[in-house]
mmCIF file of C-alpha atoms in Angstrom:
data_model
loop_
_atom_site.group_PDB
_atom_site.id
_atom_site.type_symbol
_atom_site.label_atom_id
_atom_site.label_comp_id
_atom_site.label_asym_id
_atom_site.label_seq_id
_atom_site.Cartn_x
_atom_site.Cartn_y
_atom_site.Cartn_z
ATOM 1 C CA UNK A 4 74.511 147.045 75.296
ATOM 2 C CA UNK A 5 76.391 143.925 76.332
ATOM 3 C CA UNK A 6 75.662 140.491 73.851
ATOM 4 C CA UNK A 7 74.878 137.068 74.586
ATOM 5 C CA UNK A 8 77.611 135.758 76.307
ATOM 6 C CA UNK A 9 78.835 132.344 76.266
ATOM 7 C CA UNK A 10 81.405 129.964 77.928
ATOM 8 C CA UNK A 11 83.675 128.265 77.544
ATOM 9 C CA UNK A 12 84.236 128.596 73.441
ATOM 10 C CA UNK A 13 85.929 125.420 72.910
ATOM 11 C CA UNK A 14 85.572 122.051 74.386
ATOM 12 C CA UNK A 15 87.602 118.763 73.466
ATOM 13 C CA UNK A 16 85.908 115.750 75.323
ATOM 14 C CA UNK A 17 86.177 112.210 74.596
ATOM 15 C CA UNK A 18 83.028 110.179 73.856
ATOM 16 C CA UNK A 19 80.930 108.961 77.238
ATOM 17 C CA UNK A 20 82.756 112.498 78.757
ATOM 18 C CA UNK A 21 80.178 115.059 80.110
ATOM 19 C CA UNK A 22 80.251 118.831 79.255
ATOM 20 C CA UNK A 23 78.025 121.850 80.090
ATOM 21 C CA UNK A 24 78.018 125.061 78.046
ATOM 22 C CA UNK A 25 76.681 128.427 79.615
ATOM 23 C CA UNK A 26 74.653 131.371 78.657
ATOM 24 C CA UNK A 27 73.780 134.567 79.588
ATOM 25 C CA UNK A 28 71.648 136.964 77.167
ATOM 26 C CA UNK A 29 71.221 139.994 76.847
ATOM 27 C CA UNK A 30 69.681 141.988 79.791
ATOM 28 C CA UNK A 31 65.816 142.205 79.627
ATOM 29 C CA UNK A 32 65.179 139.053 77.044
ATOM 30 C CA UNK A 33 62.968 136.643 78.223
ATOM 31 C CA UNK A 34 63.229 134.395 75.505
ATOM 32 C CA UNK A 35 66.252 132.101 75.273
ATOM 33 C CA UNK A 36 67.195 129.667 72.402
ATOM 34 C CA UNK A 37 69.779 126.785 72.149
ATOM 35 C CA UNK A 38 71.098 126.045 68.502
ATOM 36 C CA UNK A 39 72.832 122.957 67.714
ATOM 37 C CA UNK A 40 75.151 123.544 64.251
ATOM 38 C CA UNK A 41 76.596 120.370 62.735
ATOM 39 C CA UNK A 42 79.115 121.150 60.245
ATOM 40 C CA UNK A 43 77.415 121.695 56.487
ATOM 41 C CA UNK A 44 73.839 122.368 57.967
ATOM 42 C CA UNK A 45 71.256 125.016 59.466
ATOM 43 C CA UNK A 46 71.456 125.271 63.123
ATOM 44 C CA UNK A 47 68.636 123.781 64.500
ATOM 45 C CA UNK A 48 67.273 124.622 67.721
ATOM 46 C CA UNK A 49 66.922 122.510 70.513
ATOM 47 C CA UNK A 50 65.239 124.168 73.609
ATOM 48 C CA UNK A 51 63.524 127.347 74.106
ATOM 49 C CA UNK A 52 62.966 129.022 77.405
ATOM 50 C CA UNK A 53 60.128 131.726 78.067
ATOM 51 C CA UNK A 54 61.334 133.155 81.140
ATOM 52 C CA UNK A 55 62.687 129.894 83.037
ATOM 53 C CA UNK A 56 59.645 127.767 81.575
ATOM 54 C CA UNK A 57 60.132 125.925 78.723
ATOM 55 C CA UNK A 58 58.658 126.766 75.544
ATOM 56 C CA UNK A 59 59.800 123.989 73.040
ATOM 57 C CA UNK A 60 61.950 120.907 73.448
ATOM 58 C CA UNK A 61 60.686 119.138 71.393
ATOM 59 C CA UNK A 62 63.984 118.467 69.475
ATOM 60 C CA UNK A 63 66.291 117.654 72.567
ATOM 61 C CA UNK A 64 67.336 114.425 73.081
ATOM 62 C CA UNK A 65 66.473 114.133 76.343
ATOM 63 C CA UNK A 66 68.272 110.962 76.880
ATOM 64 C CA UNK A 67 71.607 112.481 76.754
ATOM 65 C CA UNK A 68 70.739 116.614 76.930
ATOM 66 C CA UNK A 69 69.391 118.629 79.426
ATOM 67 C CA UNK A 70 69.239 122.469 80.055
ATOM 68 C CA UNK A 71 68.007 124.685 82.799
ATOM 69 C CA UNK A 72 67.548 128.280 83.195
ATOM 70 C CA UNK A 73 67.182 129.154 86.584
ATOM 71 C CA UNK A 74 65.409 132.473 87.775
ATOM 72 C CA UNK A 75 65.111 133.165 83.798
ATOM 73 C CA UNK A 76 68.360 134.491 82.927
ATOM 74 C CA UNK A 77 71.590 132.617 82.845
ATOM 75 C CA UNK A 78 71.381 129.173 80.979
ATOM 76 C CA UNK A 79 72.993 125.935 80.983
ATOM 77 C CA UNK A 80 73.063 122.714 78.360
ATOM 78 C CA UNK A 81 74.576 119.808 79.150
ATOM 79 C CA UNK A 82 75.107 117.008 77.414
ATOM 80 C CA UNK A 83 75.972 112.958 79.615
ATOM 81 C CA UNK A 84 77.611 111.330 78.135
ATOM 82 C CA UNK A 85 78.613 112.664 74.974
ATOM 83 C CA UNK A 86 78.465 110.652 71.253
ATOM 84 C CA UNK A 87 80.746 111.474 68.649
ATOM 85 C CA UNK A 88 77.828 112.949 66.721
ATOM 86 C CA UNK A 89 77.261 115.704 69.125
ATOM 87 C CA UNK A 90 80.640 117.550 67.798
ATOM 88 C CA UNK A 91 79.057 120.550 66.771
ATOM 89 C CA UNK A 92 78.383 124.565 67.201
ATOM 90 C CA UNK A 93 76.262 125.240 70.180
ATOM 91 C CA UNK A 94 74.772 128.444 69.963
ATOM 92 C CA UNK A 95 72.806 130.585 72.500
ATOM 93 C CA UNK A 96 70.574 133.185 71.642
ATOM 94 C CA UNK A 97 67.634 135.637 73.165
ATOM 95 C CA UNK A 98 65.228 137.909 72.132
ATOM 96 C CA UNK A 99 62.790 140.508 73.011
ATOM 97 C CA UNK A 100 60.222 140.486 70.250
ATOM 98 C CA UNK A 101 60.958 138.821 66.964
ATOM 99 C CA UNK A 102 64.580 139.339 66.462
ATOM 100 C CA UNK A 103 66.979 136.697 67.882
ATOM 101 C CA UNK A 104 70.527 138.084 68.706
ATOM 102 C CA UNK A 105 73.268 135.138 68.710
ATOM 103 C CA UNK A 106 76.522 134.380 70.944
ATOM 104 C CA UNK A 107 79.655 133.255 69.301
ATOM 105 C CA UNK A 108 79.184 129.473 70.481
ATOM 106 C CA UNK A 109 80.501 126.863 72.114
ATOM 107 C CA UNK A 110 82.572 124.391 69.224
ATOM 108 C CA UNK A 111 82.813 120.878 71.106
ATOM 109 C CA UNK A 112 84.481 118.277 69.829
ATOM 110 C CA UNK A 113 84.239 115.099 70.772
ATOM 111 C CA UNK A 114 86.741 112.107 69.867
ATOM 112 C CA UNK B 11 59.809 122.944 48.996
ATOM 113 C CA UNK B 12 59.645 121.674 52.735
ATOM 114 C CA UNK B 13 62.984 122.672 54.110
ATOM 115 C CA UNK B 14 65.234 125.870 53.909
ATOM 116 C CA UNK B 15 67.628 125.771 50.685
ATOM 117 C CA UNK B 16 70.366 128.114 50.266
ATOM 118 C CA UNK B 17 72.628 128.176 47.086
ATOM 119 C CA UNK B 18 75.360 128.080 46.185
ATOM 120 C CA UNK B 19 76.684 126.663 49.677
ATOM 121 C CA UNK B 20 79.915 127.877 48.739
ATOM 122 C CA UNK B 21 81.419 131.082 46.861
ATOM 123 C CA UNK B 22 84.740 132.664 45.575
ATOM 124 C CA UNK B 23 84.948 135.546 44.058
ATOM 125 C CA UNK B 24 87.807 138.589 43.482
ATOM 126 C CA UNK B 25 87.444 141.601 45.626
ATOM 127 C CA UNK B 26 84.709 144.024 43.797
ATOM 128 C CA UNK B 27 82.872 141.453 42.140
ATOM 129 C CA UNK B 28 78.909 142.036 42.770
ATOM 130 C CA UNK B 29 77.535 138.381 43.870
ATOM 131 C CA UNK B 30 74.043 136.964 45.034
ATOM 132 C CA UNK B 31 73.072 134.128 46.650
ATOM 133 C CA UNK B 32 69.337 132.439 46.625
ATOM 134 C CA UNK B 33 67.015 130.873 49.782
ATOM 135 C CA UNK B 34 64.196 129.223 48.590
ATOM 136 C CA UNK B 35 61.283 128.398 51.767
ATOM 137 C CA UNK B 36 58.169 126.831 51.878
ATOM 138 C CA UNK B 37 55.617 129.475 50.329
ATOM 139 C CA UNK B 38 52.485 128.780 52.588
ATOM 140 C CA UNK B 39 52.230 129.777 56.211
ATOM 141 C CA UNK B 40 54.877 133.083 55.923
ATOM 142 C CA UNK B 41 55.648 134.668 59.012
ATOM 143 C CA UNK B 42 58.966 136.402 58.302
ATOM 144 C CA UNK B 43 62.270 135.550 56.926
ATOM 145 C CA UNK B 44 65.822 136.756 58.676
ATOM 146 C CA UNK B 45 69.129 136.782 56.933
ATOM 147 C CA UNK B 46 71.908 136.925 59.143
ATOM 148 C CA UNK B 47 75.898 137.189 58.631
ATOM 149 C CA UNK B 48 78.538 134.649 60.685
ATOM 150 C CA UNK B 49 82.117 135.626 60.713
ATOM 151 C CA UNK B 50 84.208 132.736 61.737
ATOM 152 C CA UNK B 51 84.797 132.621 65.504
ATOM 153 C CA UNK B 52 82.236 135.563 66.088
ATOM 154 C CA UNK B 53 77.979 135.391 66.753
ATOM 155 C CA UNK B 54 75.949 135.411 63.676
ATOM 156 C CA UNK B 55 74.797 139.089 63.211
ATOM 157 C CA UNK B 56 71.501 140.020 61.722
ATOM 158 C CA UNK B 57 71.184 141.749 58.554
ATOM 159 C CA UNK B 58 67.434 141.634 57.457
ATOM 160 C CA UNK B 59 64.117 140.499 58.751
ATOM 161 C CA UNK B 60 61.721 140.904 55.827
ATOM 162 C CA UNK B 61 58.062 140.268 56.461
ATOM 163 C CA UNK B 62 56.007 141.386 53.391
ATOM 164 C CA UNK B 63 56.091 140.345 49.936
ATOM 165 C CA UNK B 64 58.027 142.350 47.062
ATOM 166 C CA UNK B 65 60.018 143.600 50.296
ATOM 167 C CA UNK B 66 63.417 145.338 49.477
ATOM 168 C CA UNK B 67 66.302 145.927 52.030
ATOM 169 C CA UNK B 68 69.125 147.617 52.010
ATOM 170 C CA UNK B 69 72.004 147.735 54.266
ATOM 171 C CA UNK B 70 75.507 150.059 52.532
ATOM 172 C CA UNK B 71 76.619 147.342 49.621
ATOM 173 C CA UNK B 72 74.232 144.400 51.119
ATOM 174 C CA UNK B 73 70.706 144.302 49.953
ATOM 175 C CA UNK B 74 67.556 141.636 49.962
ATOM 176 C CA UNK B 75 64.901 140.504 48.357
ATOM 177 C CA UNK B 76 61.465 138.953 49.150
ATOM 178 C CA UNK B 77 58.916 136.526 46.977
ATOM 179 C CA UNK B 78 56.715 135.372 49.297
ATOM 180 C CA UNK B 79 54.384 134.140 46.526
ATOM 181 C CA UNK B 80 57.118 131.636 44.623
ATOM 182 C CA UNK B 81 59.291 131.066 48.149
ATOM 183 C CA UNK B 82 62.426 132.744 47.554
ATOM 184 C CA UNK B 83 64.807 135.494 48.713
ATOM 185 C CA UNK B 84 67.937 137.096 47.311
ATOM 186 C CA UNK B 85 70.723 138.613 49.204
ATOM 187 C CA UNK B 86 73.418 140.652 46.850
ATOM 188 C CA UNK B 87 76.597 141.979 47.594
ATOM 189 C CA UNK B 88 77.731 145.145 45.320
ATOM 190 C CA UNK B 89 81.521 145.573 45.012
ATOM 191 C CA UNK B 90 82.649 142.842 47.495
ATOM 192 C CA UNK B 91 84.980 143.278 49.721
ATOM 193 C CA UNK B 92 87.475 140.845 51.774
ATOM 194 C CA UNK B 93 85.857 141.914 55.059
ATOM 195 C CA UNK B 94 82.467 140.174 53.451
ATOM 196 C CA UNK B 95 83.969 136.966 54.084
ATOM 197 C CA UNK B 96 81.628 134.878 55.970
ATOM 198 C CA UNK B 97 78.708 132.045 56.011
ATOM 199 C CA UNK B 98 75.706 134.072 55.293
ATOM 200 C CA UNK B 99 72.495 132.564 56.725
ATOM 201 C CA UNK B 100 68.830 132.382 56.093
ATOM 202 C CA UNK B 101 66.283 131.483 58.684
ATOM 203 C CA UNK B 102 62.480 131.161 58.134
ATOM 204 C CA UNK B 103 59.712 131.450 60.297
ATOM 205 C CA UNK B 104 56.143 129.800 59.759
ATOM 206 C CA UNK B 105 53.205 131.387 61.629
ATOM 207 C CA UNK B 106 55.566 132.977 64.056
ATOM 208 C CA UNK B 107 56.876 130.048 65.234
ATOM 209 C CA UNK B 108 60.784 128.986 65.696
ATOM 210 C CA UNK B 109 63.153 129.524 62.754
ATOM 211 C CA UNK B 110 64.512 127.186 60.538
ATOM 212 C CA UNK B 111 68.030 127.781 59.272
ATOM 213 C CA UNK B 112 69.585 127.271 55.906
ATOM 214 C CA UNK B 113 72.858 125.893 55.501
ATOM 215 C CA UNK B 114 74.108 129.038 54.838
ATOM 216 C CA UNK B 115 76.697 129.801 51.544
ATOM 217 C CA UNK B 116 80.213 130.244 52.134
ATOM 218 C CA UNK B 117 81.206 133.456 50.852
ATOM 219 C CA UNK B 118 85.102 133.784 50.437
ATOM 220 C CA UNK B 119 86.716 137.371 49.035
ATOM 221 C CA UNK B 120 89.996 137.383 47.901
ATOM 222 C CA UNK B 121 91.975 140.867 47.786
#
């Protein structure tokens, strides 16, 4: 079975730049996630999608971030403009049932 | 305890040492807690979900424990090995709702 996908894997932008990330899960999940990993914490999530409703977003800033998931399967998050303290992880994942399985991320960087 | 503590965050140790690592959680509301591995540059694999109290997991060298009761969970690795190398996470879920990560401990295996 194929993972979560994600592009592009790196991202160098400079600050007031915009960027989207994309995600595809895994066949058959209709849950998707979107982690944000800061260097030296937890990811924390930032939007989930039931389907191509949304679930929780409650910690997106919406000023800046937005994400879509059209038809309920591919995903996108994209940040305009970026600050420098969005340099970070961004990590997709979906799920089934209770188990969340993780892409590699997206490490932006922005200077 | 109101957020997700992992210790140590970081960890050296010779090839075929045994090592643990701690992640303390809030002990009321427990829905489940996941322990996942991250290799650098590659998507955070799951090792455990444990959902019951006194719960014991074991995956070849890696195994895990659950106290539900006093908030904690320990994760040990029996005869490391370099190929152990990674961030190894902890995620906690309240009342089946979303997870919330530890920082994760660096684990670093030298041959």
């Amino acid at each position: 079975e194929a993972g979560v996908a994600q592009s592009p894997r790196y991202k160098i932008i400079e600050k007031r730049q915009s960027v989207a990330f994309w995600c595809n899960p895994i066949s058959g999940h209709a849950t998707l996630y979107w982690y944000q990993q800061i260097l030296g914490q937890g990811p924390k999530l930032l939007i989930q999608f039931q389907n191509n409703g949304v679930v929780d977003d409650s910690q997106l800033p919406k000023d800046r971030f937005s994400a879509e998931r059209l038809k309920g399967v591919d995903s996108t998050l994209k940040i305009q403009p970026a600050k420098l303290e969005d340099s970070a992880v961004y990590l997709c994942a979906s799920s089934l049932r209770d188990e969340q399985y993780f892409g590699p991320g997206t490490r932006l960087t922005v200077t | 305890i109101l957020n997700v503590e992992q210790s140590p965050q970081s960890l050296h140790v010779q090839e075929g040492d045994s090592t643990n690592f701690t992640c303390s959680f809030p002990s009321s509301n427990f829905y489940a807690l996941h322990w996942y591995r991250w290799e650098t540059a590659k998507s955070p694999e799951a090792l455990f979900v444990m959902t019951l109290n006194g719960d014991e997991k074991k995956k070849g060298r890696i195994s895990a424990t659950l106290n539900t009761k006093e908030g904690y969970s320990y994760l040990y690795i029996k005869g490391s090995q370099p190929e152990d190398s990674a961030t190894y996470l902890c995620a906690f879920r309240e009342n089946n709702n979303d997870m919330r990560f530890g920082a994760g401990t660096r684990l670093t295996v030298k041959p």
